[in-house]
Amino acid sequence: MSSIALITGTTHGIGRVTSRELAKAGRTVVMLCRDVPAAQRVRNEILAMVPGASIHVVECDLASLASVRAAAGAVRRDFGRISLLINNAGIAPSRQQMSVDGFELTFATNHLGPFLLTQLLLDRMNSPGRIVNVASRVHYRGTLDLNRVVNAKARFNPMAAYAQSKLANVLHTFALARRLTGTPITANCLHPGVVATNLLPRWLRAIKPLLSPMMLDEERGAKTTLYLALSEVVTGASGKYFDENQIAQPAAEAANNVLLQEALWEVSERWVKQD
């Protein structure tokens, strides 16, 4: 079996492009998706372009910790060592919603689900292995207010919720990379650019005309993910934040706060009940 690459959120946008390019690169692609029929359609599209590619679909709803555990169990049962884990999936709901586990849905999907998935599969990572977290430049505007994550009656601001989840992605990446120091496994995160897809949240669509000059299409939006996944240039690089031009950039001051990184890690472990 070829080198195994896991990726979440492949039914649209940069996840779909990334999956296709990984298949072209000869990777065994395991797509972890909530919408299995949509993922199967993407699988068929890729197979039409890359005959003979090895592509698999595993059901995984990142907003459900039970679903994440089931998906990780299926991966552990059905596949060998993992060389690449791309936490790509993300949402940006426009109204307050809570996950089945009682967490604000944006945070549950964008951070807690990927955090748990990574924890459950870390011991199956190959040597060398790469973990790539798709974050966002929006993390610069993020603040960590974990009380809002568990308070269903908290005032909801969709932009603030999304920015908080993206800050959590960067904090997670840096804390994970520190724990992986001295191992052949790396962890990096990235801003893919403002990607023009039909999945733009409603609150962002309102200013889409203003953003259009700086928007990337899905092909260009996937470039940094693919760079961190496949390029030999970044072999050994870890604990870094890359922009849409594949250049390592300073992350937000809050993201570099080690105390904040460790506080989020401790709370995340407790919330997903992973010791």
CSV table of C-alpha atoms in Angstrom, one decimal:
chain,number,residue,atom,x,y,z
A,1,MET,CA,0.0,0.0,0.0
A,2,SER,CA,1.3,3.5,-0.8
A,3,SER,CA,1.8,6.2,1.7
A,4,ILE,CA,-1.4,7.0,3.6
A,5,ALA,CA,-2.8,10.5,3.7
A,6,LEU,CA,-5.8,11.4,5.9
A,7,ILE,CA,-7.8,14.5,5.2
A,8,THR,CA,-11.0,15.9,6.6
A,9,GLY,CA,-13.5,18.0,4.8
A,10,THR,CA,-13.1,17.0,1.2
A,11,THR,CA,-16.5,17.5,-0.4
A,12,HIS,CA,-15.9,21.1,-1.5
A,13,GLY,CA,-13.3,23.7,-2.0
A,14,ILE,CA,-9.7,23.3,-1.1
A,15,GLY,CA,-10.2,19.9,0.5
A,16,ARG,CA,-11.5,18.5,-2.8
A,17,VAL,CA,-8.5,19.9,-4.7
A,18,THR,CA,-6.1,18.7,-2.1
A,19,SER,CA,-7.5,15.2,-2.2
A,20,ARG,CA,-7.1,15.1,-6.0
A,21,GLU,CA,-3.6,16.3,-5.9
A,22,LEU,CA,-2.6,13.8,-3.2
A,23,ALA,CA,-4.1,11.1,-5.4
A,24,LYS,CA,-2.0,12.3,-8.3
A,25,ALA,CA,1.1,12.2,-6.1
A,26,GLY,CA,0.4,8.5,-5.5
A,27,ARG,CA,-0.8,8.7,-2.0
A,28,THR,CA,-3.5,6.5,-0.6
A,29,VAL,CA,-6.1,9.1,0.3
A,30,VAL,CA,-8.5,8.5,3.2
A,31,MET,CA,-11.3,11.2,3.2
A,32,LEU,CA,-13.0,11.7,6.5
A,33,CYS,CA,-16.3,13.4,5.9
A,34,ARG,CA,-19.7,14.0,7.5
A,35,ASP,CA,-21.5,13.8,4.2
A,36,VAL,CA,-20.6,10.3,2.9
A,37,PRO,CA,-22.6,10.5,-0.4
A,38,ALA,CA,-21.0,13.8,-1.3
A,39,ALA,CA,-17.6,12.4,-0.4
A,40,GLN,CA,-18.3,9.3,-2.6
A,41,ARG,CA,-19.1,11.7,-5.5
A,42,VAL,CA,-15.8,13.5,-5.0
A,43,ARG,CA,-14.0,10.1,-4.9
A,44,ASN,CA,-15.6,9.1,-8.2
A,45,GLU,CA,-14.6,12.5,-9.8
A,46,ILE,CA,-11.0,11.9,-8.7
A,47,LEU,CA,-11.0,8.3,-10.0
A,48,ALA,CA,-12.2,9.6,-13.4
A,49,MET,CA,-9.2,11.9,-13.5
A,50,VAL,CA,-6.7,9.6,-11.8
A,51,PRO,CA,-7.6,6.0,-12.8
A,52,GLY,CA,-6.2,3.5,-10.4
A,53,ALA,CA,-5.9,5.9,-7.5
A,54,SER,CA,-6.5,4.5,-4.0
A,55,ILE,CA,-9.2,6.6,-2.4
A,56,HIS,CA,-11.3,5.7,0.6
A,57,VAL,CA,-14.2,7.4,2.5
A,58,VAL,CA,-14.7,7.2,6.2
A,59,GLU,CA,-17.7,8.8,7.9
A,60,CYS,CA,-16.6,11.4,10.4
A,61,ASP,CA,-18.7,14.3,11.9
A,62,LEU,CA,-16.1,16.4,13.7
A,63,ALA,CA,-18.9,18.1,15.8
A,64,SER,CA,-19.5,14.7,17.5
A,65,LEU,CA,-16.8,13.3,19.7
A,66,ALA,CA,-18.4,9.8,19.4
A,67,SER,CA,-18.2,10.1,15.6
A,68,VAL,CA,-14.6,11.1,15.7
A,69,ARG,CA,-13.7,8.2,17.9
A,70,ALA,CA,-15.6,5.8,15.6
A,71,ALA,CA,-13.7,7.3,12.6
A,72,ALA,CA,-10.4,7.0,14.3
A,73,GLY,CA,-11.2,3.4,15.2
A,74,ALA,CA,-12.0,2.6,11.5
A,75,VAL,CA,-8.8,4.1,10.4
A,76,ARG,CA,-6.8,2.2,12.9
A,77,ARG,CA,-8.6,-1.0,11.9
A,78,ASP,CA,-8.5,-0.7,8.1
A,79,PHE,CA,-5.2,1.1,7.4
A,80,GLY,CA,-1.6,1.0,8.2
A,81,ARG,CA,0.8,3.7,9.3
A,82,ILE,CA,-0.2,7.2,8.5
A,83,SER,CA,2.3,9.6,6.8
A,84,LEU,CA,0.1,12.6,6.6
A,85,LEU,CA,-2.9,14.0,8.5
A,86,ILE,CA,-4.5,17.2,7.2
A,87,ASN,CA,-7.1,18.8,9.5
A,88,ASN,CA,-8.8,20.7,6.7
A,89,ALA,CA,-12.5,20.7,7.6
A,90,GLY,CA,-14.1,23.9,9.0
A,91,ILE,CA,-17.4,25.6,9.4
A,92,ALA,CA,-18.5,29.2,10.1
A,93,PRO,CA,-22.2,29.2,11.1
A,94,SER,CA,-24.1,32.5,11.2
A,95,ARG,CA,-26.1,31.6,14.3
A,96,GLN,CA,-25.5,30.1,17.7
A,97,GLN,CA,-25.7,26.3,17.7
A,98,MET,CA,-24.4,23.7,20.2
A,99,SER,CA,-22.9,20.4,19.3
A,100,VAL,CA,-24.3,17.1,20.5
A,101,ASP,CA,-21.7,17.2,23.2
A,102,GLY,CA,-22.7,20.6,24.5
A,103,PHE,CA,-20.0,22.8,22.9
A,104,GLU,CA,-20.4,25.8,20.6
A,105,LEU,CA,-20.6,24.3,17.1
A,106,THR,CA,-17.8,26.3,15.5
A,107,PHE,CA,-15.4,25.5,18.2
A,108,ALA,CA,-16.5,21.9,18.4
A,109,THR,CA,-16.0,21.3,14.7
A,110,ASN,CA,-13.0,23.5,14.0
A,111,HIS,CA,-10.9,22.6,17.1
A,112,LEU,CA,-12.2,19.9,19.4
A,113,GLY,CA,-12.9,17.4,16.7
A,114,PRO,CA,-9.5,17.8,15.0
A,115,PHE,CA,-7.8,17.9,18.4
A,116,LEU,CA,-9.3,14.5,19.4
A,117,LEU,CA,-8.7,13.0,16.0
A,118,THR,CA,-5.1,13.9,16.1
A,119,GLN,CA,-4.7,12.5,19.6
A,120,LEU,CA,-6.3,9.2,18.7
A,121,LEU,CA,-4.1,8.8,15.6
A,122,LEU,CA,-0.8,10.2,16.8
A,123,ASP,CA,0.6,6.8,17.7
A,124,ARG,CA,-0.2,5.6,14.2
A,125,MET,CA,1.8,8.3,12.5
A,126,ASN,CA,4.7,7.1,10.3
A,127,SER,CA,8.3,8.1,10.7
A,128,PRO,CA,8.6,10.7,9.2
A,129,GLY,CA,5.1,12.0,9.4
A,130,ARG,CA,3.4,15.4,8.9
A,131,ILE,CA,0.4,17.0,10.5
A,132,VAL,CA,-1.1,20.0,8.7
A,133,ASN,CA,-3.8,22.2,10.3
A,134,VAL,CA,-5.7,24.6,8.1
A,135,ALA,CA,-6.1,27.7,10.2
A,136,SER,CA,-6.7,31.3,8.9
A,137,ARG,CA,-5.3,34.8,9.1
A,138,VAL,CA,-8.5,35.5,11.0
A,139,HIS,CA,-6.7,34.0,14.0
A,140,TYR,CA,-5.0,37.5,14.5
A,141,ARG,CA,-8.5,38.8,15.5
A,142,GLY,CA,-9.2,35.9,17.8
A,143,THR,CA,-9.4,35.8,21.6
A,144,LEU,CA,-9.9,32.7,23.7
A,145,ASP,CA,-13.1,32.9,25.8
A,146,LEU,CA,-13.8,29.3,26.7
A,147,ASN,CA,-16.8,30.2,28.8
A,148,ARG,CA,-18.7,31.1,25.6
A,149,VAL,CA,-17.9,27.6,24.2
A,150,VAL,CA,-20.0,25.9,26.9
A,151,ASN,CA,-22.7,28.6,27.5
A,152,ALA,CA,-25.6,28.1,25.1
A,153,LYS,CA,-27.1,31.4,26.2
A,154,ALA,CA,-23.9,33.4,25.5
A,155,ARG,CA,-24.2,36.3,23.1
A,156,PHE,CA,-23.1,34.9,19.7
A,157,ASN,CA,-20.9,36.8,17.2
A,158,PRO,CA,-20.1,34.6,14.2
A,159,MET,CA,-16.9,36.4,13.3
A,160,ALA,CA,-15.6,36.2,16.9
A,161,ALA,CA,-16.5,32.5,17.1
A,162,TYR,CA,-14.8,31.7,13.9
A,163,ALA,CA,-11.7,33.8,14.8
A,164,GLN,CA,-11.5,32.0,18.2
A,165,SER,CA,-11.6,28.6,16.5
A,166,LYS,CA,-8.8,29.6,14.1
A,167,LEU,CA,-6.7,30.9,17.0
A,168,ALA,CA,-7.3,27.5,18.7
A,169,ASN,CA,-6.0,25.8,15.5
A,170,VAL,CA,-2.7,27.8,15.7
A,171,LEU,CA,-2.4,27.3,19.5
A,172,HIS,CA,-2.9,23.6,19.1
A,173,THR,CA,-0.4,23.4,16.3
A,174,PHE,CA,2.3,25.1,18.3
A,175,ALA,CA,1.7,23.1,21.5
A,176,LEU,CA,1.6,19.8,19.5
A,177,ALA,CA,4.9,20.7,17.7
A,178,ARG,CA,6.5,21.3,21.0
A,179,ARG,CA,5.4,17.9,22.2
A,180,LEU,CA,6.8,16.3,19.0
A,181,THR,CA,10.2,17.9,19.4
A,182,GLY,CA,12.9,15.3,18.9
A,183,THR,CA,10.6,13.0,16.9
A,184,PRO,CA,10.3,12.6,13.1
A,185,ILE,CA,6.7,13.9,13.1
A,186,THR,CA,6.1,17.6,12.3
A,187,ALA,CA,3.1,19.9,12.9
A,188,ASN,CA,2.5,23.1,11.0
A,189,CYS,CA,-0.5,25.3,10.2
A,190,LEU,CA,-1.5,27.7,7.5
A,191,HIS,CA,-3.7,30.4,6.1
A,192,PRO,CA,-5.0,29.2,2.7
A,193,GLY,CA,-6.0,32.7,1.6
A,194,VAL,CA,-9.5,34.0,1.2
A,195,VAL,CA,-10.9,31.3,-1.1
A,196,ALA,CA,-13.9,32.0,-3.3
A,197,THR,CA,-16.2,29.1,-2.8
A,198,ASN,CA,-19.9,28.6,-2.4
A,199,LEU,CA,-19.2,27.7,1.2
A,200,LEU,CA,-18.4,31.3,2.3
A,201,PRO,CA,-20.5,32.0,5.5
A,202,ARG,CA,-23.4,34.2,5.1
A,203,TRP,CA,-21.9,37.0,7.2
A,204,LEU,CA,-18.8,37.0,4.9
A,205,ARG,CA,-20.8,36.8,1.6
A,206,ALA,CA,-22.1,40.3,2.4
A,207,ILE,CA,-18.7,41.8,1.9
A,208,LYS,CA,-17.6,39.5,-0.9
A,209,PRO,CA,-17.5,42.3,-3.5
A,210,LEU,CA,-14.9,44.1,-1.3
A,211,LEU,CA,-12.9,40.9,-0.9
A,212,SER,CA,-13.0,39.8,-4.6
A,213,PRO,CA,-9.7,41.4,-5.6
A,214,MET,CA,-7.8,39.4,-3.0
A,215,MET,CA,-9.8,36.2,-3.4
A,216,LEU,CA,-8.2,33.0,-4.6
A,217,ASP,CA,-9.9,30.2,-6.5
A,218,GLU,CA,-9.9,26.7,-5.0
A,219,GLU,CA,-6.8,25.6,-7.0
A,220,ARG,CA,-4.7,28.4,-5.6
A,221,GLY,CA,-6.3,28.1,-2.2
A,222,ALA,CA,-5.0,24.5,-1.9
A,223,LYS,CA,-1.4,25.4,-2.7
A,224,THR,CA,-0.1,26.0,0.8
A,225,THR,CA,-1.7,22.9,2.2
A,226,LEU,CA,-0.1,20.8,-0.6
A,227,TYR,CA,3.2,22.6,-0.1
A,228,LEU,CA,3.2,21.6,3.6
A,229,ALA,CA,2.0,18.1,2.8
A,230,LEU,CA,4.4,17.2,-0.1
A,231,SER,CA,7.3,19.6,-0.5
A,232,GLU,CA,10.8,18.4,0.5
A,233,VAL,CA,11.6,22.1,1.2
A,234,VAL,CA,9.7,21.9,4.5
A,235,THR,CA,11.1,18.5,5.6
A,236,GLY,CA,11.8,18.9,9.3
A,237,ALA,CA,10.1,22.2,9.7
A,238,SER,CA,7.6,22.2,12.6
A,239,GLY,CA,5.7,24.6,14.8
A,240,LYS,CA,5.3,27.2,12.0
A,241,TYR,CA,2.5,29.2,10.5
A,242,PHE,CA,2.5,29.7,6.7
A,243,ASP,CA,0.6,32.2,4.6
A,244,GLU,CA,-1.1,31.7,1.2
A,245,ASN,CA,2.2,32.3,-0.5
A,246,GLN,CA,3.9,29.3,1.2
A,247,ILE,CA,6.0,31.6,3.4
A,248,ALA,CA,6.4,31.1,7.1
A,249,GLN,CA,5.1,34.2,8.9
A,250,PRO,CA,4.9,35.3,12.6
A,251,ALA,CA,1.6,34.2,14.1
A,252,ALA,CA,-0.5,36.4,16.3
A,253,GLU,CA,1.0,37.4,19.7
A,254,ALA,CA,-1.7,35.4,21.5
A,255,ALA,CA,-0.9,32.3,19.4
A,256,ASN,CA,2.7,32.4,20.6
A,257,ASN,CA,1.7,32.6,24.3
A,258,VAL,CA,2.9,29.3,25.7
A,259,LEU,CA,0.7,29.6,28.8
A,260,LEU,CA,-2.3,30.1,26.5
A,261,GLN,CA,-1.2,27.1,24.4
A,262,GLU,CA,-1.0,24.9,27.5
A,263,ALA,CA,-4.2,26.2,29.0
A,264,LEU,CA,-6.1,25.3,25.8
A,265,TRP,CA,-4.4,21.9,25.6
A,266,GLU,CA,-5.4,21.1,29.2
A,267,VAL,CA,-9.0,22.2,28.7
A,268,SER,CA,-9.3,20.4,25.3
A,269,GLU,CA,-8.0,17.1,26.9
A,270,ARG,CA,-10.5,17.4,29.6
A,271,TRP,CA,-13.4,18.2,27.3
A,272,VAL,CA,-12.6,15.3,25.0
A,273,LYS,CA,-11.7,13.1,27.9
A,274,GLN,CA,-8.3,12.2,26.6
A,275,ASP,CA,-5.6,11.8,29.3
